């Protein structure tokens, strides 16, 4: 069997010097802008604000910017806090075929290391592309069974962050391979802390970014690990999924396509497993003109993760509401969208939303479950008070590669989310720099 670590490390190393097409560069710029869109609003709320205070004595010296408080420090400190903030408002990007959010851990680690070392924008881009390449492909090897107990963004995210770090430190393929191997032992983050109460979920990519930087620094410095760490009988895949990994699927198309070109940009501020239902309901309301007050009931049939994670009829917090299909469907109908405003205390207590929630049910559909994770679909049955029954099969999600957000829609998302934190002139300047600038300046004062 081909050793997947060595193959993936070689592919990552090739991104150090290969020609970058305009489309790959533009996809990377979009990824970075989307990272800022989802990170900045998370910087002003818990747990990032709590982490900033708790870790302030251990900030360390360095030039990496922690956007939570706008101060420089060590790359590991900045990456931990920035990645935690990036995952908080549930708008971070998705590699849907692997059920994985690569941006929060990978971009956070890469940007922190790049800032600290004074790397060029091209070096940052190459590191992010390689981190996405390896992380996303590892997710293909272990999913969907990995997701039963493990949070992919936390576990695989550690590997993506390690690769990006090693790239920025000038590691060759051999040392990138050891960064992957080391990071596979640092990976963690289980489903109980993803699905239950508390703030641990947001810390998952924070830990991944921090631990990934540790692995990347160690490997670049010559520290070694087992190169059978991914696929061995007692390795990462065997320990966290039902097999030693589907490496044929993971390595398919190497050199022909790269994952950063196949990213989902989240269009709703909640769990992505709810998206097909929200897109379907929005389409029906636009086409047929009914309002929330016209609805007698809504039933959503989804795939396994939709039912198992998002069947929450009585969420008790904003975090739980982001994983409640009942709440999000009701909010979509009443508000016309599920964005940041859907999870304020006032909105969570909105009588119209609370009343409609009681009329929303969810089940698992075997056909949709069999198509997951490559396809994320939902079947809706909407009954109106005038006696009409509307059946709808939503086969795509807005923002997925099959139905992508345009550049203008991505910028509008950025303006909406980051505009809650940045002053208008800084909002525009950062967008222009990320999308069109030749270098990313030090950004310590942008989060005001």
Short mmCIF file of C-alpha atoms in Angstrom, two decimals:
data_model
loop_
_atom_site.label_atom_id
_atom_site.label_comp_id
_atom_site.label_asym_id
_atom_site.label_seq_id
_atom_site.Cartn_x
_atom_site.Cartn_y
_atom_site.Cartn_z
CA UNK A 1 0.00 0.00 0.00
CA UNK A 2 1.17 3.52 -0.80
CA UNK A 3 1.97 5.38 2.39
CA UNK A 4 -0.63 8.20 2.55
CA UNK A 5 1.46 10.42 4.81
CA UNK A 6 4.33 10.45 2.34
CA UNK A 7 2.02 11.03 -0.62
CA UNK A 8 0.19 13.88 1.12
CA UNK A 9 3.43 15.43 2.34
CA UNK A 10 4.86 15.38 -1.17
CA UNK A 11 1.73 17.05 -2.53
CA UNK A 12 1.91 19.69 0.20
CA UNK A 13 5.59 20.35 -0.50
CA UNK A 14 4.83 20.76 -4.19
CA UNK A 15 2.71 23.79 -3.32
CA UNK A 16 5.90 25.53 -2.16
CA UNK A 17 6.99 26.29 -5.70
CA UNK A 18 4.42 25.17 -8.31
CA UNK A 19 2.64 27.71 -10.48
CA UNK A 20 -0.50 29.09 -8.86
CA UNK A 21 -3.37 29.64 -11.25
CA UNK A 22 -5.47 32.77 -10.97
CA UNK A 23 -8.47 30.66 -9.97
CA UNK A 24 -6.58 29.00 -7.10
CA UNK A 25 -5.26 32.35 -5.87
CA UNK A 26 -8.73 33.86 -6.02
CA UNK A 27 -10.23 30.89 -4.16
CA UNK A 28 -7.59 31.38 -1.46
CA UNK A 29 -8.34 35.08 -1.18
CA UNK A 30 -12.03 34.23 -0.82
CA UNK A 31 -11.18 31.76 1.95
CA UNK A 32 -9.23 34.41 3.86
CA UNK A 33 -12.01 36.99 3.51
CA UNK A 34 -14.55 34.46 4.70
CA UNK A 35 -12.27 33.68 7.66
CA UNK A 36 -12.32 37.34 8.69
CA UNK A 37 -16.09 37.46 8.19
CA UNK A 38 -16.67 34.66 10.66
CA UNK A 39 -13.79 35.42 13.04
CA UNK A 40 -14.31 39.10 13.82
CA UNK A 41 -17.85 38.82 15.26
CA UNK A 42 -16.64 35.93 17.40
CA UNK A 43 -13.91 38.12 18.86
CA UNK A 44 -16.30 40.24 20.93
CA UNK A 45 -18.26 37.43 22.61
CA UNK A 46 -17.56 34.45 24.84
CA UNK A 47 -15.58 32.23 24.92
CA UNK A 48 -12.98 34.33 23.07
CA UNK A 49 -13.27 37.24 25.51
CA UNK A 50 -12.90 34.86 28.46
CA UNK A 51 -9.90 33.18 26.84
CA UNK A 52 -8.22 36.51 26.19
CA UNK A 53 -8.41 37.38 29.87
CA UNK A 54 -7.49 33.91 31.10
CA UNK A 55 -4.47 33.52 28.83
CA UNK A 56 -3.18 37.10 28.97
CA UNK A 57 -0.35 36.21 31.42
CA UNK A 58 0.86 33.55 28.96
CA UNK A 59 0.58 35.59 25.76
CA UNK A 60 4.28 35.26 25.00
CA UNK A 61 6.44 37.38 22.75
CA UNK A 62 5.84 37.55 19.02
CA UNK A 63 4.31 39.44 16.12
CA UNK A 64 1.15 37.37 15.60
CA UNK A 65 -2.04 39.38 16.09
CA UNK A 66 -4.75 38.18 18.47
CA UNK A 67 -7.84 39.84 16.97
CA UNK A 68 -9.79 39.36 20.19
CA UNK A 69 -7.85 42.16 21.91
CA UNK A 70 -5.82 43.52 18.99
CA UNK A 71 -2.47 42.85 20.61
CA UNK A 72 0.61 41.00 19.29
CA UNK A 73 1.94 37.85 20.88
CA UNK A 74 3.18 34.35 20.17
CA UNK A 75 1.71 32.49 17.18
CA UNK A 76 0.26 29.75 19.39
CA UNK A 77 -1.53 32.29 21.59
CA UNK A 78 -2.97 34.20 18.64
CA UNK A 79 -4.00 31.05 16.77
CA UNK A 80 -5.73 29.56 19.83
CA UNK A 81 -7.86 32.63 20.43
CA UNK A 82 -8.49 33.53 16.78
CA UNK A 83 -9.54 30.01 15.83
CA UNK A 84 -11.88 29.78 18.82
CA UNK A 85 -13.47 33.09 17.81
CA UNK A 86 -13.71 31.90 14.20
CA UNK A 87 -15.91 28.94 15.12
CA UNK A 88 -18.24 30.72 17.55
CA UNK A 89 -20.93 32.26 15.33
CA UNK A 90 -21.15 29.16 13.09
CA UNK A 91 -20.33 30.85 9.79
CA UNK A 92 -16.97 29.17 9.02
CA UNK A 93 -16.37 27.40 5.72
CA UNK A 94 -17.05 23.72 5.02
CA UNK A 95 -15.48 20.97 2.96
CA UNK A 96 -18.77 19.13 2.67
CA UNK A 97 -17.51 15.80 1.30
CA UNK A 98 -15.40 15.40 4.44
CA UNK A 99 -17.77 17.04 6.91
CA UNK A 100 -14.98 19.40 7.94
CA UNK A 101 -14.50 23.14 8.64
CA UNK A 102 -10.87 23.73 7.56
CA UNK A 103 -10.77 27.51 7.79
CA UNK A 104 -10.94 28.07 11.53
CA UNK A 105 -7.88 25.97 12.44
CA UNK A 106 -5.87 26.20 9.21
CA UNK A 107 -6.15 29.90 8.39
CA UNK A 108 -5.77 30.86 12.06
CA UNK A 109 -2.52 28.91 12.36
CA UNK A 110 -1.16 30.01 8.98
CA UNK A 111 -1.91 33.70 9.51
CA UNK A 112 -0.40 33.73 13.01
CA UNK A 113 2.81 32.04 11.88
CA UNK A 114 3.03 34.19 8.75
CA UNK A 115 2.63 37.39 10.74
CA UNK A 116 5.21 36.31 13.28
CA UNK A 117 7.81 35.39 10.68
CA UNK A 118 7.08 38.26 8.32
CA UNK A 119 6.14 35.89 5.51
CA UNK A 120 5.00 37.16 2.13
CA UNK A 121 1.39 36.98 1.02
CA UNK A 122 2.37 34.34 -1.54
CA UNK A 123 3.91 32.19 1.19
CA UNK A 124 0.74 32.55 3.26
CA UNK A 125 -1.41 31.55 0.29
CA UNK A 126 0.72 28.49 -0.45
CA UNK A 127 0.61 27.38 3.19
CA UNK A 128 -3.17 27.68 3.35
CA UNK A 129 -3.63 25.80 0.06
CA UNK A 130 -1.42 22.97 1.29
CA UNK A 131 -3.11 22.85 4.70
CA UNK A 132 -6.49 22.58 3.00
CA UNK A 133 -5.17 19.95 0.58
CA UNK A 134 -3.95 17.61 3.30
CA UNK A 135 -6.66 18.22 5.89
CA UNK A 136 -9.56 17.88 3.49
CA UNK A 137 -8.15 14.72 1.94
CA UNK A 138 -7.60 13.14 5.36
CA UNK A 139 -11.25 13.88 6.16
CA UNK A 140 -12.27 11.95 3.04
CA UNK A 141 -10.39 8.89 4.31
CA UNK A 142 -12.09 8.69 7.72
CA UNK A 143 -15.58 10.00 7.12
CA UNK A 144 -18.45 9.51 7.71
CA UNK A 145 -17.78 7.03 10.56
CA UNK A 146 -15.27 9.35 12.25
CA UNK A 147 -18.05 11.83 12.96
CA UNK A 148 -19.93 9.44 15.21
CA UNK A 149 -17.65 10.24 18.14
CA UNK A 150 -15.17 12.83 16.88
CA UNK A 151 -15.41 16.47 15.80
CA UNK A 152 -13.60 16.58 12.46
CA UNK A 153 -12.79 20.28 12.66
CA UNK A 154 -10.91 19.66 15.89
CA UNK A 155 -9.19 16.42 14.92
CA UNK A 156 -8.41 16.86 11.22
CA UNK A 157 -7.99 20.59 11.82
CA UNK A 158 -4.86 19.83 13.84
CA UNK A 159 -3.34 18.17 10.77
CA UNK A 160 -4.24 21.03 8.43
CA UNK A 161 -2.75 23.56 10.84
CA UNK A 162 0.43 21.50 11.20
CA UNK A 163 0.95 21.34 7.44
CA UNK A 164 0.39 25.08 7.01
CA UNK A 165 2.86 25.81 9.80
CA UNK A 166 5.52 23.47 8.44
CA UNK A 167 5.15 25.07 5.01
CA UNK A 168 5.75 28.55 6.41
CA UNK A 169 8.81 27.28 8.24
CA UNK A 170 10.28 26.05 4.96
CA UNK A 171 9.95 22.33 5.70
CA UNK A 172 10.57 19.85 2.90
CA UNK A 173 8.34 16.85 2.16
CA UNK A 174 10.09 14.65 4.73
CA UNK A 175 9.56 17.12 7.56
CA UNK A 176 6.00 17.90 6.47
CA UNK A 177 5.35 14.16 6.71
CA UNK A 178 6.55 14.17 10.30
CA UNK A 179 4.39 17.23 11.02
CA UNK A 180 1.37 15.24 9.83
CA UNK A 181 2.41 12.23 11.91
CA UNK A 182 3.01 14.28 15.05
CA UNK A 183 -0.24 16.18 14.71
CA UNK A 184 -2.21 12.95 14.38
CA UNK A 185 -1.27 12.24 18.02
CA UNK A 186 -2.25 15.74 19.15
CA UNK A 187 -5.71 15.60 17.53
CA UNK A 188 -8.75 15.54 19.82
CA UNK A 189 -12.30 16.82 20.30
CA UNK A 190 -15.32 14.58 20.81
CA UNK A 191 -18.98 14.83 19.93
CA UNK A 192 -20.28 15.21 23.49
CA UNK A 193 -18.60 18.60 23.68
CA UNK A 194 -19.88 19.42 20.21
CA UNK A 195 -23.51 18.56 20.82
CA UNK A 196 -23.96 19.33 24.51
CA UNK A 197 -23.96 22.55 26.52
CA UNK A 198 -20.86 24.60 27.29
CA UNK A 199 -18.22 26.46 25.31
CA UNK A 200 -15.86 23.61 24.45
CA UNK A 201 -17.00 23.34 20.83
CA UNK A 202 -15.55 26.74 19.94
CA UNK A 203 -12.26 25.77 21.58
CA UNK A 204 -11.95 22.69 19.37
CA UNK A 205 -10.46 24.53 16.38
CA UNK A 206 -8.56 26.76 18.81
CA UNK A 207 -6.79 23.73 20.23
CA UNK A 208 -6.33 22.35 16.71
CA UNK A 209 -4.59 25.53 15.54
CA UNK A 210 -2.40 25.64 18.64
CA UNK A 211 -1.49 21.95 18.56
CA UNK A 212 -0.94 22.09 14.81
CA UNK A 213 1.57 24.90 15.24
CA UNK A 214 3.33 22.84 17.91
CA UNK A 215 3.56 19.85 15.55
CA UNK A 216 4.72 22.00 12.63
CA UNK A 217 7.44 23.73 14.65
CA UNK A 218 8.64 20.44 16.11
CA UNK A 219 8.78 18.67 12.76
CA UNK A 220 10.49 21.61 11.04
CA UNK A 221 13.07 21.41 13.82
CA UNK A 222 13.78 17.75 13.12
CA UNK A 223 11.44 15.98 15.59
CA UNK A 224 10.16 12.73 14.07
CA UNK A 225 7.13 10.46 14.44
CA UNK A 226 5.84 7.21 12.96
CA UNK A 227 5.14 7.61 9.26
CA UNK A 228 2.47 4.93 9.63
CA UNK A 229 0.53 7.22 11.95
CA UNK A 230 -2.41 7.75 9.60
CA UNK A 231 -3.02 4.32 8.15
CA UNK A 232 -1.37 1.86 10.55
CA UNK A 233 -3.31 -0.79 12.42
CA UNK A 234 -3.09 1.28 15.59
CA UNK A 235 -2.97 4.64 13.84
CA UNK A 236 -5.17 7.67 13.59
CA UNK A 237 -7.76 6.33 11.14
CA UNK A 238 -8.10 2.99 12.94
CA UNK A 239 -8.51 4.73 16.30
CA UNK A 240 -11.12 7.24 15.14
CA UNK A 241 -13.15 5.51 12.42
CA UNK A 242 -14.35 2.05 11.48
CA UNK A 243 -11.40 1.22 9.17
CA UNK A 244 -7.76 2.10 8.70
CA UNK A 245 -8.95 4.70 6.19
CA UNK A 246 -10.25 4.86 2.63
CA UNK A 247 -7.04 6.26 1.23
CA UNK A 248 -8.00 5.57 -2.37
CA UNK A 249 -10.87 8.03 -1.96
CA UNK A 250 -8.65 10.49 -0.14
CA UNK A 251 -5.95 10.51 -2.80
CA UNK A 252 -8.26 10.45 -5.83
CA UNK A 253 -7.58 13.26 -8.25
CA UNK A 254 -4.27 14.40 -6.77
CA UNK A 255 -2.82 16.99 -9.08
CA UNK A 256 -6.14 17.33 -10.93
CA UNK A 257 -8.13 19.25 -8.33
CA UNK A 258 -7.41 20.83 -4.99
CA UNK A 259 -9.90 21.12 -2.11
CA UNK A 260 -9.66 24.88 -1.69
CA UNK A 261 -11.51 25.11 -5.01
CA UNK A 262 -14.42 23.06 -3.63
CA UNK A 263 -15.32 24.95 -0.48
CA UNK A 264 -18.76 25.71 0.87
CA UNK A 265 -19.28 29.27 2.07
CA UNK A 266 -21.89 29.22 4.82
CA UNK A 267 -24.94 31.32 4.05
CA UNK A 268 -26.70 30.80 7.38
CA UNK A 269 -25.40 31.27 10.92
CA UNK A 270 -26.21 27.80 12.19
CA UNK A 271 -25.29 24.15 11.79
CA UNK A 272 -24.81 23.25 8.13
CA UNK A 273 -26.97 20.16 8.53
CA UNK A 274 -29.98 22.52 8.75
CA UNK A 275 -29.13 24.42 5.56
CA UNK A 276 -31.10 22.32 3.03
CA UNK A 277 -34.29 22.83 5.05
CA UNK A 278 -33.71 26.58 5.29
CA UNK A 279 -32.97 26.91 1.57
CA UNK A 280 -36.01 24.87 0.68
CA UNK A 281 -38.32 26.87 2.95
CA UNK A 282 -36.98 30.16 1.64
CA UNK A 283 -37.58 29.03 -1.94
CA UNK A 284 -41.16 27.97 -1.16
CA UNK A 285 -42.00 31.23 0.58
CA UNK A 286 -40.55 33.24 -2.31
CA UNK A 287 -42.43 31.22 -4.91
CA UNK A 288 -45.78 30.85 -3.15
CA UNK A 289 -45.86 33.96 -0.98
CA UNK A 290 -47.02 32.44 2.30
CA UNK A 291 -45.91 33.93 5.62
CA UNK A 292 -45.11 32.42 8.99
CA UNK A 293 -48.66 33.05 10.19
CA UNK A 294 -50.05 30.96 7.31
CA UNK A 295 -48.19 27.80 8.36
CA UNK A 296 -49.99 25.01 10.15
CA UNK A 297 -47.00 22.62 10.29
CA UNK A 298 -43.62 21.87 8.76
CA UNK A 299 -41.97 18.47 8.62
CA UNK A 300 -38.35 18.06 7.54
CA UNK A 301 -36.87 14.70 6.58
CA UNK A 302 -33.08 14.86 6.53
CA UNK A 303 -29.99 12.69 6.63
CA UNK A 304 -28.63 11.15 9.81
CA UNK A 305 -26.69 14.12 11.14
CA UNK A 306 -29.67 16.43 10.62
CA UNK A 307 -31.85 14.26 12.82
CA UNK A 308 -29.25 13.18 15.37
CA UNK A 309 -27.66 16.59 15.96
CA UNK A 310 -30.37 19.09 15.12
CA UNK A 311 -33.60 17.63 16.49
CA UNK A 312 -33.82 20.07 19.41
CA UNK A 313 -37.38 21.14 20.09
CA UNK A 314 -36.57 23.32 23.11
CA UNK A 315 -33.12 24.93 22.87
CA UNK A 316 -32.05 26.75 26.02
CA UNK A 317 -29.29 28.98 24.66
CA UNK A 318 -28.05 30.66 21.49
CA UNK A 319 -25.55 27.84 21.01
CA UNK A 320 -28.29 25.20 21.25
CA UNK A 321 -30.54 27.26 18.97
CA UNK A 322 -27.85 27.19 16.28
CA UNK A 323 -28.20 23.40 16.35
CA UNK A 324 -32.00 23.32 16.57
CA UNK A 325 -33.72 22.66 13.27
CA UNK A 326 -37.01 23.62 14.88
CA UNK A 327 -35.72 27.01 15.98
CA UNK A 328 -33.84 27.81 12.77
CA UNK A 329 -36.72 26.84 10.48
CA UNK A 330 -39.10 28.97 12.53
CA UNK A 331 -36.65 31.87 12.56
CA UNK A 332 -36.16 31.61 8.79
CA UNK A 333 -39.90 31.84 8.26
CA UNK A 334 -40.47 34.70 10.70
CA UNK A 335 -37.32 36.77 10.08
CA UNK A 336 -36.55 35.88 6.48
CA UNK A 337 -33.03 34.76 7.37
CA UNK A 338 -30.89 33.02 9.99
CA UNK A 339 -28.03 35.41 10.55
CA UNK A 340 -26.42 36.96 13.64
CA UNK A 341 -29.64 38.73 14.65
CA UNK A 342 -31.45 35.40 14.91
CA UNK A 343 -29.53 34.53 18.08
CA UNK A 344 -29.82 37.65 20.20
CA UNK A 345 -31.64 37.25 23.55
CA UNK A 346 -34.55 39.28 22.23
CA UNK A 347 -34.95 37.12 19.13
CA UNK A 348 -34.61 33.88 21.08
CA UNK A 349 -37.66 35.02 23.07
CA UNK A 350 -39.67 36.14 20.01
CA UNK A 351 -43.24 34.80 20.55
CA UNK A 352 -43.84 34.23 16.84
CA UNK A 353 -40.72 32.08 16.54
CA UNK A 354 -41.48 30.15 19.73
CA UNK A 355 -45.02 29.44 18.54
CA UNK A 356 -43.96 28.24 15.09
CA UNK A 357 -41.22 26.04 16.57
CA UNK A 358 -43.91 23.87 18.14
CA UNK A 359 -45.21 23.09 14.64
CA UNK A 360 -41.87 21.91 13.22
CA UNK A 361 -40.86 18.24 13.29
CA UNK A 362 -37.86 16.34 11.91
CA UNK A 363 -37.09 12.74 10.95
CA UNK A 364 -34.30 10.76 9.30
CA UNK A 365 -34.77 9.65 5.70
CA UNK A 366 -32.88 6.51 4.64
CA UNK A 367 -32.40 7.68 1.04
CA UNK A 368 -30.91 11.00 2.12
CA UNK A 369 -28.78 9.31 4.77
CA UNK A 370 -27.27 6.99 2.15
CA UNK A 371 -26.23 9.96 -0.01
CA UNK A 372 -24.49 11.77 2.87
CA UNK A 373 -21.87 13.30 3.08
CA UNK A 374 -21.41 13.95 -0.64
CA UNK A 375 -24.98 15.21 -0.90
CA UNK A 376 -26.74 17.32 1.75
CA UNK A 377 -30.47 17.27 1.01
CA UNK A 378 -33.85 17.63 2.71
CA UNK A 379 -37.49 16.77 2.03
CA UNK A 380 -40.04 19.29 3.27
CA UNK A 381 -43.76 18.92 3.83
CA UNK A 382 -45.42 22.26 4.57
CA UNK A 383 -49.09 22.34 5.52
CA UNK A 384 -50.82 25.70 5.41
CA UNK A 385 -53.85 26.79 7.38
CA UNK A 386 -55.89 27.10 4.18
CA UNK A 387 -55.58 23.33 3.68
CA UNK A 388 -52.80 23.25 1.10
CA UNK A 389 -49.94 20.76 1.45
CA UNK A 390 -46.66 21.58 -0.24
CA UNK A 391 -44.02 18.91 -0.83
CA UNK A 392 -40.51 19.96 -1.75
CA UNK A 393 -37.24 18.10 -2.31
CA UNK A 394 -34.24 20.37 -1.70
CA UNK A 395 -31.26 18.79 -3.43
CA UNK A 396 -28.61 21.49 -2.91
CA UNK A 397 -27.45 24.00 -0.32
CA UNK A 398 -26.77 27.61 -1.22
CA UNK A 399 -23.04 28.13 -0.80
CA UNK A 400 -21.99 24.60 -1.77
CA UNK A 401 -19.81 24.18 -4.89
CA UNK A 402 -22.93 23.12 -6.80
CA UNK A 403 -24.67 26.41 -5.88
CA UNK A 404 -21.88 28.78 -4.82
CA UNK A 405 -22.06 32.24 -3.33
CA UNK A 406 -20.94 34.79 -5.88
CA UNK A 407 -18.11 37.17 -5.07
CA UNK A 408 -20.68 39.89 -4.43
CA UNK A 409 -22.63 37.63 -2.07
CA UNK A 410 -19.45 36.72 -0.21
CA UNK A 411 -18.54 40.39 0.21
CA UNK A 412 -22.08 41.11 1.42
CA UNK A 413 -21.69 38.37 4.03
CA UNK A 414 -18.36 39.85 5.10
CA UNK A 415 -19.82 43.36 5.29
CA UNK A 416 -22.71 42.14 7.43
CA UNK A 417 -20.70 40.04 9.87
CA UNK A 418 -17.44 41.96 10.15
CA UNK A 419 -19.36 45.24 10.00
CA UNK A 420 -20.62 44.52 13.49
CA UNK A 421 -17.02 44.90 14.70
CA UNK A 422 -15.09 47.10 12.27
CA UNK A 423 -15.61 50.76 11.54
CA UNK A 424 -16.76 51.30 7.91
CA UNK A 425 -13.43 52.57 6.60
CA UNK A 426 -11.51 49.67 8.15
CA UNK A 427 -14.15 47.21 6.94
CA UNK A 428 -13.63 48.34 3.35
CA UNK A 429 -9.85 48.58 3.65
CA UNK A 430 -9.49 45.03 4.95
CA UNK A 431 -11.75 43.64 2.22
CA UNK A 432 -9.75 45.42 -0.48
CA UNK A 433 -6.47 44.24 1.02
CA UNK A 434 -7.53 40.59 1.24
CA UNK A 435 -9.09 40.41 -2.21
CA UNK A 436 -6.79 42.71 -4.19
CA UNK A 437 -3.75 43.67 -2.08
CA UNK A 438 -0.22 42.46 -2.68
CA UNK A 439 0.58 42.08 1.02
CA UNK A 440 -1.43 41.77 4.21
CA UNK A 441 -0.33 44.52 6.60
CA UNK A 442 -0.06 44.15 10.36
CA UNK A 443 -3.66 44.28 11.49
CA UNK A 444 -3.46 44.92 15.22
CA UNK A 445 -5.77 47.90 15.01
CA UNK A 446 -8.38 46.62 12.62
CA UNK A 447 -10.71 45.05 15.19
CA UNK A 448 -12.20 48.30 16.54
#
